[in-house]
Short mmCIF file of N, CA and C in Angstrom, two decimals:
data_model
loop_
_atom_site.label_atom_id
_atom_site.label_comp_id
_atom_site.label_asym_id
_atom_site.label_seq_id
_atom_site.Cartn_x
_atom_site.Cartn_y
_atom_site.Cartn_z
N MET A 1 -50.33 182.11 146.71
CA MET A 1 -50.65 180.86 147.35
C MET A 1 -50.37 179.68 146.41
N LYS A 2 -50.74 179.86 145.12
CA LYS A 2 -50.50 178.79 144.15
C LYS A 2 -49.01 178.54 143.99
N LYS A 3 -48.21 179.61 144.01
CA LYS A 3 -46.77 179.45 143.88
C LYS A 3 -46.20 178.67 145.05
N LEU A 4 -46.70 178.93 146.24
CA LEU A 4 -46.24 178.23 147.43
C LEU A 4 -46.56 176.74 147.34
N ILE A 5 -47.72 176.40 146.86
CA ILE A 5 -48.11 175.00 146.71
C ILE A 5 -47.20 174.32 145.68
N TRP A 6 -46.92 175.00 144.56
CA TRP A 6 -46.03 174.43 143.55
C TRP A 6 -44.61 174.26 144.08
N ILE A 7 -44.12 175.19 144.83
CA ILE A 7 -42.78 175.08 145.40
C ILE A 7 -42.71 173.90 146.37
N ILE A 8 -43.71 173.74 147.20
CA ILE A 8 -43.74 172.61 148.15
C ILE A 8 -43.84 171.30 147.38
N ALA A 9 -44.67 171.25 146.33
CA ALA A 9 -44.82 170.03 145.54
C ALA A 9 -43.51 169.65 144.85
N ILE A 10 -42.82 170.63 144.30
CA ILE A 10 -41.54 170.36 143.63
C ILE A 10 -40.49 169.92 144.65
N ALA A 11 -40.50 170.53 145.83
CA ALA A 11 -39.54 170.16 146.86
C ALA A 11 -39.81 168.76 147.41
N MET A 12 -41.05 168.33 147.43
CA MET A 12 -41.40 167.01 147.97
C MET A 12 -41.25 165.89 146.94
N ALA A 13 -41.14 166.21 145.67
CA ALA A 13 -41.05 165.19 144.62
C ALA A 13 -39.88 164.24 144.82
N PRO A 14 -38.65 164.70 145.10
CA PRO A 14 -37.55 163.75 145.32
C PRO A 14 -37.77 162.85 146.54
N VAL A 15 -38.39 163.38 147.57
CA VAL A 15 -38.65 162.58 148.77
C VAL A 15 -39.63 161.47 148.44
N ILE A 16 -40.66 161.79 147.70
CA ILE A 16 -41.65 160.79 147.34
C ILE A 16 -41.03 159.76 146.40
N ALA A 17 -40.22 160.20 145.46
CA ALA A 17 -39.58 159.28 144.51
C ALA A 17 -38.61 158.34 145.20
N SER A 18 -37.87 158.84 146.17
CA SER A 18 -36.92 157.97 146.86
C SER A 18 -37.61 156.98 147.78
N ALA A 19 -38.80 157.28 148.19
CA ALA A 19 -39.54 156.36 149.05
C ALA A 19 -40.02 155.15 148.27
N GLN A 20 -40.01 155.22 146.93
CA GLN A 20 -40.49 154.12 146.11
C GLN A 20 -39.46 153.00 145.95
N THR A 21 -38.18 153.29 146.18
CA THR A 21 -37.16 152.25 146.03
C THR A 21 -37.10 151.39 147.29
N GLU A 22 -36.94 150.10 147.07
CA GLU A 22 -36.87 149.18 148.20
C GLU A 22 -35.42 148.97 148.60
N LYS A 23 -35.17 149.02 149.88
CA LYS A 23 -33.84 148.72 150.38
C LYS A 23 -33.81 147.26 150.81
N LYS A 24 -32.68 146.63 150.58
CA LYS A 24 -32.53 145.24 150.98
C LYS A 24 -32.31 145.17 152.48
N THR A 25 -32.85 144.14 153.06
CA THR A 25 -32.66 143.98 154.50
C THR A 25 -31.26 143.46 154.77
N LYS A 26 -30.88 143.51 156.01
CA LYS A 26 -29.55 143.05 156.41
C LYS A 26 -29.37 141.57 156.08
N LEU A 27 -30.40 140.78 156.30
CA LEU A 27 -30.34 139.35 156.02
C LEU A 27 -30.17 139.08 154.53
N GLU A 28 -30.90 139.83 153.69
CA GLU A 28 -30.76 139.65 152.24
C GLU A 28 -29.35 139.99 151.77
N ARG A 29 -28.79 141.08 152.30
CA ARG A 29 -27.41 141.45 151.93
C ARG A 29 -26.43 140.39 152.39
N LYS A 30 -26.64 139.83 153.57
CA LYS A 30 -25.75 138.79 154.10
C LYS A 30 -25.83 137.54 153.24
N LEU A 31 -27.03 137.14 152.85
CA LEU A 31 -27.18 135.95 152.01
C LEU A 31 -26.54 136.16 150.64
N GLU A 32 -26.70 137.36 150.07
CA GLU A 32 -26.06 137.66 148.80
C GLU A 32 -24.54 137.57 148.90
N ARG A 33 -24.00 138.13 149.97
CA ARG A 33 -22.54 138.10 150.18
C ARG A 33 -22.06 136.66 150.35
N GLN A 34 -22.81 135.84 151.08
CA GLN A 34 -22.42 134.44 151.27
C GLN A 34 -22.45 133.67 149.95
N GLU A 35 -23.45 133.94 149.12
CA GLU A 35 -23.52 133.28 147.82
C GLU A 35 -22.35 133.67 146.93
N THR A 36 -22.01 134.96 146.95
CA THR A 36 -20.88 135.44 146.15
C THR A 36 -19.58 134.80 146.62
N LEU A 37 -19.38 134.73 147.93
CA LEU A 37 -18.17 134.11 148.47
C LEU A 37 -18.11 132.63 148.14
N ALA A 38 -19.25 131.94 148.17
CA ALA A 38 -19.27 130.52 147.84
C ALA A 38 -18.89 130.29 146.37
N VAL A 39 -19.39 131.15 145.49
CA VAL A 39 -19.05 131.03 144.06
C VAL A 39 -17.56 131.31 143.86
N GLN A 40 -17.04 132.35 144.52
CA GLN A 40 -15.61 132.66 144.42
C GLN A 40 -14.76 131.51 144.93
N LYS A 41 -15.16 130.91 146.06
CA LYS A 41 -14.40 129.80 146.63
C LYS A 41 -14.38 128.61 145.67
N GLU A 42 -15.50 128.35 145.02
CA GLU A 42 -15.57 127.25 144.06
C GLU A 42 -14.67 127.52 142.85
N GLN A 43 -14.64 128.77 142.38
CA GLN A 43 -13.76 129.13 141.27
C GLN A 43 -12.30 128.99 141.66
N LEU A 44 -11.95 129.40 142.88
CA LEU A 44 -10.57 129.25 143.36
C LEU A 44 -10.18 127.78 143.46
N LYS A 45 -11.10 126.95 143.95
CA LYS A 45 -10.84 125.51 144.06
C LYS A 45 -10.60 124.90 142.68
N GLN A 46 -11.38 125.35 141.70
CA GLN A 46 -11.21 124.85 140.33
C GLN A 46 -9.86 125.28 139.76
N LEU A 47 -9.46 126.54 139.98
CA LEU A 47 -8.15 127.00 139.51
C LEU A 47 -7.03 126.20 140.16
N ALA A 48 -7.16 125.92 141.46
CA ALA A 48 -6.13 125.16 142.17
C ALA A 48 -6.05 123.73 141.65
N ASP A 49 -7.19 123.10 141.43
CA ASP A 49 -7.19 121.73 140.94
C ASP A 49 -6.65 121.62 139.52
N GLU A 50 -6.91 122.64 138.71
CA GLU A 50 -6.44 122.62 137.32
C GLU A 50 -5.00 123.10 137.17
N ARG A 51 -4.38 123.54 138.26
CA ARG A 51 -3.01 124.10 138.22
C ARG A 51 -2.94 125.24 137.22
N ASN A 52 -3.82 126.18 137.36
CA ASN A 52 -3.95 127.27 136.39
C ASN A 52 -4.23 128.56 137.15
N LEU A 53 -3.19 129.13 137.80
CA LEU A 53 -3.44 130.34 138.57
C LEU A 53 -2.23 131.25 138.60
N VAL A 54 -2.50 132.54 138.79
CA VAL A 54 -1.47 133.56 138.91
C VAL A 54 -1.84 134.45 140.09
N ILE A 55 -0.89 134.63 141.00
CA ILE A 55 -1.07 135.61 142.08
C ILE A 55 -0.31 136.85 141.65
N GLU A 56 -1.05 137.91 141.34
CA GLU A 56 -0.46 139.18 140.93
C GLU A 56 -0.21 139.99 142.19
N ALA A 57 1.03 140.08 142.59
CA ALA A 57 1.37 140.66 143.89
C ALA A 57 1.13 142.16 143.95
N THR A 58 0.55 142.58 145.05
CA THR A 58 0.47 144.01 145.38
C THR A 58 1.43 144.33 146.51
N THR A 59 1.80 143.29 147.28
CA THR A 59 2.75 143.44 148.38
C THR A 59 3.69 142.25 148.38
N ILE A 60 4.97 142.50 148.65
CA ILE A 60 5.97 141.44 148.77
C ILE A 60 6.59 141.54 150.16
N TYR A 61 6.77 140.38 150.82
CA TYR A 61 7.38 140.30 152.15
C TYR A 61 8.66 139.47 152.05
N ASN A 62 9.70 139.86 152.81
CA ASN A 62 10.89 139.03 152.86
C ASN A 62 10.83 138.14 154.10
N ARG A 63 11.88 137.38 154.37
CA ARG A 63 11.85 136.42 155.47
C ARG A 63 11.83 137.08 156.84
N HIS A 64 12.18 138.36 156.92
CA HIS A 64 12.16 139.07 158.20
C HIS A 64 10.84 139.80 158.42
N GLY A 65 9.92 139.72 157.47
CA GLY A 65 8.62 140.35 157.62
C GLY A 65 8.53 141.76 157.07
N PHE A 66 9.63 142.29 156.53
CA PHE A 66 9.57 143.61 155.92
C PHE A 66 8.77 143.52 154.63
N ASN A 67 7.92 144.52 154.39
CA ASN A 67 7.10 144.45 153.19
C ASN A 67 7.32 145.66 152.30
N ALA A 68 6.94 145.50 151.05
CA ALA A 68 7.02 146.58 150.08
C ALA A 68 5.79 146.49 149.18
N THR A 69 5.12 147.61 149.01
CA THR A 69 4.02 147.67 148.05
C THR A 69 4.65 147.80 146.67
N VAL A 70 4.21 146.96 145.76
CA VAL A 70 4.88 146.86 144.46
C VAL A 70 3.92 147.14 143.32
N ALA A 71 4.50 147.45 142.17
CA ALA A 71 3.72 147.70 140.96
C ALA A 71 3.40 146.36 140.28
N GLN A 72 2.86 146.45 139.08
CA GLN A 72 2.53 145.24 138.33
C GLN A 72 3.77 144.43 138.00
N ASN A 73 3.54 143.25 137.47
CA ASN A 73 4.58 142.33 137.00
C ASN A 73 5.40 141.71 138.11
N ASN A 74 4.91 141.69 139.33
CA ASN A 74 5.45 140.88 140.40
C ASN A 74 4.41 139.78 140.60
N PHE A 75 4.78 138.55 140.33
CA PHE A 75 3.77 137.50 140.36
C PHE A 75 4.39 136.13 140.61
N VAL A 76 3.51 135.20 140.96
CA VAL A 76 3.82 133.77 141.03
C VAL A 76 2.79 133.09 140.14
N MET A 77 3.28 132.27 139.19
CA MET A 77 2.40 131.60 138.25
C MET A 77 2.57 130.09 138.36
N VAL A 78 1.45 129.38 138.41
CA VAL A 78 1.44 127.93 138.32
C VAL A 78 0.62 127.60 137.08
N ASP A 79 1.28 126.99 136.10
CA ASP A 79 0.63 126.65 134.84
C ASP A 79 0.93 125.19 134.53
N SER A 80 0.01 124.31 134.85
CA SER A 80 0.14 122.85 134.79
C SER A 80 1.40 122.40 135.51
N ALA A 81 2.44 121.98 134.84
CA ALA A 81 3.65 121.49 135.52
C ALA A 81 4.74 122.55 135.61
N ASP A 82 4.46 123.77 135.16
CA ASP A 82 5.46 124.84 135.16
C ASP A 82 5.20 125.82 136.29
N PHE A 83 6.27 126.49 136.69
CA PHE A 83 6.23 127.44 137.80
C PHE A 83 7.08 128.65 137.41
N VAL A 84 6.55 129.86 137.63
CA VAL A 84 7.30 131.09 137.35
C VAL A 84 7.14 132.02 138.55
N LEU A 85 8.25 132.58 139.00
CA LEU A 85 8.27 133.57 140.07
C LEU A 85 9.00 134.78 139.52
N GLN A 86 8.39 135.96 139.61
CA GLN A 86 9.03 137.15 139.05
C GLN A 86 8.88 138.34 139.98
N THR A 87 9.98 139.07 140.14
CA THR A 87 9.96 140.36 140.82
C THR A 87 10.39 141.41 139.81
N SER A 88 9.89 142.62 139.96
CA SER A 88 10.30 143.70 139.07
C SER A 88 10.20 145.02 139.81
N SER A 89 10.95 145.99 139.32
CA SER A 89 10.95 147.32 139.90
C SER A 89 11.05 148.33 138.77
N PRO A 90 10.20 149.34 138.76
CA PRO A 90 10.27 150.32 137.68
C PRO A 90 11.47 151.27 137.80
N SER A 91 12.18 151.21 138.92
CA SER A 91 13.25 152.20 139.14
C SER A 91 14.64 151.72 138.76
N ARG A 92 14.77 150.45 138.37
CA ARG A 92 16.12 149.98 138.01
C ARG A 92 16.04 148.89 136.96
N ILE A 93 17.19 148.55 136.40
CA ILE A 93 17.28 147.49 135.40
C ILE A 93 18.04 146.33 136.02
N ALA A 94 17.56 145.12 135.79
CA ALA A 94 18.24 143.94 136.34
C ALA A 94 18.21 142.82 135.31
N GLN A 95 18.46 141.59 135.76
CA GLN A 95 18.65 140.47 134.85
C GLN A 95 17.47 140.20 133.93
N ASN A 96 16.26 140.42 134.39
CA ASN A 96 15.12 140.07 133.54
C ASN A 96 14.67 141.22 132.64
N GLY A 97 15.39 142.35 132.68
CA GLY A 97 15.03 143.49 131.86
C GLY A 97 13.91 144.32 132.44
N MET A 98 13.41 143.94 133.61
CA MET A 98 12.30 144.65 134.23
C MET A 98 12.65 145.13 135.64
N GLY A 99 13.90 145.07 136.01
CA GLY A 99 14.31 145.55 137.33
C GLY A 99 14.21 144.52 138.43
N GLY A 100 14.27 143.26 138.09
CA GLY A 100 14.17 142.20 139.09
C GLY A 100 14.70 140.90 138.55
N ILE A 101 14.11 139.81 139.00
CA ILE A 101 14.51 138.49 138.51
C ILE A 101 13.27 137.71 138.09
N THR A 102 13.46 136.80 137.17
CA THR A 102 12.42 135.87 136.75
C THR A 102 12.99 134.47 136.89
N ILE A 103 12.35 133.67 137.70
CA ILE A 103 12.80 132.30 137.95
C ILE A 103 11.71 131.36 137.46
N ARG A 104 12.09 130.43 136.62
CA ARG A 104 11.13 129.44 136.16
C ARG A 104 11.59 128.07 136.63
N GLY A 105 10.67 127.15 136.68
CA GLY A 105 11.00 125.81 137.10
C GLY A 105 9.85 124.86 136.83
N THR A 106 9.98 123.66 137.37
CA THR A 106 8.95 122.64 137.21
C THR A 106 8.44 122.21 138.57
N ILE A 107 7.22 121.74 138.58
CA ILE A 107 6.59 121.29 139.82
C ILE A 107 6.74 119.78 139.90
N SER A 108 7.36 119.30 140.99
CA SER A 108 7.55 117.86 141.13
C SER A 108 6.43 117.21 141.94
N SER A 109 5.90 117.88 142.95
CA SER A 109 4.72 117.37 143.67
C SER A 109 3.78 118.52 143.94
N TYR A 110 2.48 118.22 143.96
CA TYR A 110 1.46 119.26 144.05
C TYR A 110 0.30 118.69 144.86
N GLU A 111 -0.09 119.39 145.92
CA GLU A 111 -1.16 118.90 146.78
C GLU A 111 -2.08 120.06 147.16
N VAL A 112 -3.39 119.85 147.02
CA VAL A 112 -4.39 120.86 147.37
C VAL A 112 -5.17 120.36 148.58
N LYS A 113 -5.27 121.21 149.62
CA LYS A 113 -5.99 120.85 150.84
C LYS A 113 -6.91 121.98 151.25
N GLN A 114 -8.03 121.60 151.89
CA GLN A 114 -8.92 122.57 152.53
C GLN A 114 -9.53 121.87 153.73
N ALA A 115 -9.22 122.36 154.94
CA ALA A 115 -9.66 121.71 156.17
C ALA A 115 -11.17 121.78 156.33
N THR A 116 -11.74 122.97 156.23
CA THR A 116 -13.19 123.16 156.33
C THR A 116 -13.63 124.09 155.21
N ASP A 117 -14.95 124.28 155.11
CA ASP A 117 -15.46 125.16 154.06
C ASP A 117 -15.01 126.60 154.25
N LYS A 118 -14.85 127.03 155.50
CA LYS A 118 -14.46 128.42 155.77
C LYS A 118 -12.95 128.61 155.76
N ALA A 119 -12.19 127.53 155.81
CA ALA A 119 -10.72 127.63 155.83
C ALA A 119 -10.21 127.94 154.43
N PRO A 120 -9.03 128.55 154.34
CA PRO A 120 -8.47 128.83 153.02
C PRO A 120 -8.03 127.55 152.31
N ILE A 121 -7.98 127.61 151.00
CA ILE A 121 -7.46 126.51 150.20
C ILE A 121 -5.94 126.63 150.24
N VAL A 122 -5.26 125.55 150.61
CA VAL A 122 -3.80 125.58 150.74
C VAL A 122 -3.20 124.63 149.71
N ILE A 123 -2.30 125.17 148.89
CA ILE A 123 -1.59 124.38 147.89
C ILE A 123 -0.14 124.27 148.35
N THR A 124 0.36 123.05 148.42
CA THR A 124 1.76 122.81 148.77
C THR A 124 2.41 122.13 147.57
N ALA A 125 3.48 122.75 147.07
CA ALA A 125 4.16 122.20 145.90
C ALA A 125 5.66 122.20 146.12
N GLN A 126 6.29 121.12 145.70
CA GLN A 126 7.76 121.06 145.66
C GLN A 126 8.16 121.42 144.25
N VAL A 127 9.05 122.40 144.13
CA VAL A 127 9.44 122.88 142.80
C VAL A 127 10.94 122.76 142.61
N LYS A 128 11.33 122.57 141.37
CA LYS A 128 12.75 122.56 140.99
C LYS A 128 12.96 123.74 140.07
N THR A 129 13.80 124.68 140.50
CA THR A 129 14.04 125.87 139.71
C THR A 129 15.39 125.78 139.03
N PHE A 130 15.53 126.51 137.95
CA PHE A 130 16.80 126.59 137.25
C PHE A 130 17.58 127.73 137.87
N GLY A 131 18.68 127.42 138.53
CA GLY A 131 19.51 128.47 139.13
C GLY A 131 19.45 128.51 140.64
N LEU A 132 18.28 128.27 141.24
CA LEU A 132 18.16 128.30 142.70
C LEU A 132 18.07 126.91 143.32
N GLY A 133 17.92 125.89 142.52
CA GLY A 133 17.75 124.55 143.06
C GLY A 133 16.30 124.30 143.43
N GLY A 134 16.10 123.44 144.42
CA GLY A 134 14.76 123.09 144.83
C GLY A 134 14.18 124.08 145.82
N GLY A 135 12.89 123.95 146.03
CA GLY A 135 12.23 124.81 146.99
C GLY A 135 10.80 124.36 147.22
N THR A 136 10.14 125.03 148.16
CA THR A 136 8.76 124.73 148.50
C THR A 136 7.91 125.95 148.23
N LEU A 137 6.79 125.74 147.57
CA LEU A 137 5.84 126.80 147.30
C LEU A 137 4.56 126.49 148.06
N ILE A 138 4.15 127.41 148.93
CA ILE A 138 2.90 127.26 149.67
C ILE A 138 2.00 128.42 149.28
N ILE A 139 0.83 128.09 148.74
CA ILE A 139 -0.13 129.10 148.30
C ILE A 139 -1.38 128.98 149.17
N ARG A 140 -1.81 130.12 149.74
CA ARG A 140 -3.04 130.18 150.54
C ARG A 140 -4.05 131.03 149.78
N LEU A 141 -5.12 130.39 149.33
CA LEU A 141 -6.17 131.10 148.60
C LEU A 141 -7.30 131.42 149.56
N ASN A 142 -7.30 132.63 150.11
CA ASN A 142 -8.35 133.05 151.05
C ASN A 142 -9.58 133.53 150.30
N SER A 143 -9.40 134.42 149.36
CA SER A 143 -10.46 134.91 148.50
C SER A 143 -9.80 135.35 147.20
N ALA A 144 -10.62 135.75 146.24
CA ALA A 144 -10.06 136.14 144.95
C ALA A 144 -9.19 137.38 145.05
N GLN A 145 -9.42 138.21 146.05
CA GLN A 145 -8.66 139.45 146.18
C GLN A 145 -7.56 139.39 147.23
N ASN A 146 -7.50 138.32 148.01
CA ASN A 146 -6.54 138.26 149.10
C ASN A 146 -5.96 136.85 149.19
N SER A 147 -4.83 136.65 148.56
CA SER A 147 -4.16 135.35 148.60
C SER A 147 -2.67 135.57 148.77
N GLN A 148 -1.99 134.52 149.24
CA GLN A 148 -0.55 134.61 149.48
C GLN A 148 0.15 133.40 148.88
N ALA A 149 1.35 133.65 148.34
CA ALA A 149 2.22 132.58 147.86
C ALA A 149 3.58 132.79 148.51
N THR A 150 4.06 131.77 149.23
CA THR A 150 5.35 131.84 149.91
C THR A 150 6.28 130.83 149.26
N PHE A 151 7.42 131.32 148.77
CA PHE A 151 8.43 130.45 148.18
C PHE A 151 9.63 130.41 149.10
N THR A 152 10.03 129.20 149.50
CA THR A 152 11.18 129.01 150.38
C THR A 152 12.17 128.09 149.68
N THR A 153 13.41 128.56 149.53
CA THR A 153 14.44 127.72 148.91
C THR A 153 14.93 126.71 149.94
N ASN A 154 15.69 125.72 149.48
CA ASN A 154 16.27 124.74 150.40
C ASN A 154 17.32 125.35 151.31
N MET A 155 17.80 126.54 150.97
CA MET A 155 18.78 127.24 151.81
C MET A 155 18.11 128.08 152.90
N GLY A 156 16.78 128.20 152.86
CA GLY A 156 16.06 128.95 153.87
C GLY A 156 15.64 130.35 153.47
N ASP A 157 15.99 130.79 152.27
CA ASP A 157 15.56 132.11 151.82
C ASP A 157 14.07 132.07 151.50
N THR A 158 13.34 133.10 151.91
CA THR A 158 11.89 133.12 151.77
C THR A 158 11.44 134.45 151.17
N ILE A 159 10.45 134.36 150.28
CA ILE A 159 9.78 135.55 149.77
C ILE A 159 8.29 135.23 149.68
N THR A 160 7.46 136.19 150.07
CA THR A 160 6.01 136.00 150.07
C THR A 160 5.37 137.06 149.19
N PHE A 161 4.50 136.61 148.30
CA PHE A 161 3.74 137.49 147.41
C PHE A 161 2.29 137.50 147.90
N SER A 162 1.71 138.67 147.99
CA SER A 162 0.33 138.81 148.44
C SER A 162 -0.45 139.65 147.45
N GLY A 163 -1.62 139.16 147.03
CA GLY A 163 -2.42 139.91 146.07
C GLY A 163 -3.56 139.09 145.51
N PRO A 164 -4.23 139.61 144.49
CA PRO A 164 -5.37 138.91 143.90
C PRO A 164 -4.95 137.73 143.03
N VAL A 165 -5.88 136.79 142.86
CA VAL A 165 -5.64 135.58 142.07
C VAL A 165 -6.48 135.63 140.80
N THR A 166 -5.88 135.25 139.68
CA THR A 166 -6.61 135.10 138.43
C THR A 166 -6.12 133.83 137.75
N SER A 167 -6.81 133.45 136.69
CA SER A 167 -6.32 132.33 135.89
C SER A 167 -5.20 132.83 134.98
N VAL A 168 -4.45 131.91 134.42
CA VAL A 168 -3.35 132.28 133.54
C VAL A 168 -3.88 133.03 132.31
N GLU A 169 -5.02 132.61 131.80
CA GLU A 169 -5.60 133.25 130.61
C GLU A 169 -6.05 134.68 130.90
N GLU A 170 -6.60 134.94 132.08
CA GLU A 170 -7.12 136.26 132.42
C GLU A 170 -6.05 137.19 132.99
N SER A 171 -4.88 136.67 133.23
CA SER A 171 -3.82 137.45 133.86
C SER A 171 -3.28 138.52 132.91
N SER A 172 -2.83 139.63 133.50
CA SER A 172 -2.28 140.73 132.70
C SER A 172 -0.79 140.93 132.97
N VAL A 173 -0.11 139.89 133.42
CA VAL A 173 1.31 140.02 133.74
C VAL A 173 2.16 139.83 132.49
N PHE A 174 3.36 140.40 132.53
CA PHE A 174 4.33 140.27 131.44
C PHE A 174 5.55 139.56 132.00
N LYS A 175 5.90 138.43 131.39
CA LYS A 175 7.03 137.65 131.87
C LYS A 175 8.32 138.18 131.26
N GLY A 176 9.28 138.54 132.12
CA GLY A 176 10.58 139.02 131.66
C GLY A 176 11.48 137.88 131.24
N MET A 177 12.74 138.21 130.94
CA MET A 177 13.71 137.19 130.54
C MET A 177 14.06 136.32 131.74
N ASN A 178 14.25 135.02 131.48
CA ASN A 178 14.59 134.09 132.55
C ASN A 178 15.99 134.33 133.06
N LEU A 179 16.19 134.04 134.34
CA LEU A 179 17.51 134.20 134.95
C LEU A 179 18.47 133.17 134.38
N TYR A 180 18.01 131.92 134.24
CA TYR A 180 18.85 130.84 133.71
C TYR A 180 18.10 130.10 132.64
#
C-alpha cells in the first residue's frame, strides 16, 4: 500500500509542478507583440532616416515575377549617399568574383514616406550607377524580417530583393569587386 501511494505521489509531482506556472492570456500576448512591432517599426524608421540599411536578400524576383531563393551575399545597401546592389551565385564565377555582379552608385534624391502607422515605410531614391546609368530604387520596409527593394533602370529592367533588414554595421554581407 505504501508503494502504491509513493508511485501515485511521484506520478502526480510533474502535474502539480506544471500547475504552478502562469500562462499569459491572449490579450497579454497580443499587447507584447504590438509593443515589439512598434519598437521594430521605430528602429526601421531610424535606419531609413539615417540612410543606413542593408536588405540581405533571401529571394530575388525578376521583372516577369520569376523568383529564386538565394544564398548570402545578395543584397541592396544604402549607406549615406552611396548605393550598392549585388547578386551572387555559389555555382559559377562572374565579374564580381562571387558569381554575379556588384553595382555601386550614388543617391541623387532620397525620400522616406509612411502613410499610416500600420503602413510600410517606403523609401524612394533616384540613383546614378556606374555602368548602368540612372535608375529608381524603391524600398518597402514592412518589418525587420520582411522587406523588399526594387531597382528599376531607365531602360525598364527590374530586379527585386526580398529579405531581412539590418544596419550597415550589423550586416554580414561581403561586397565583391565592382563591375565598373
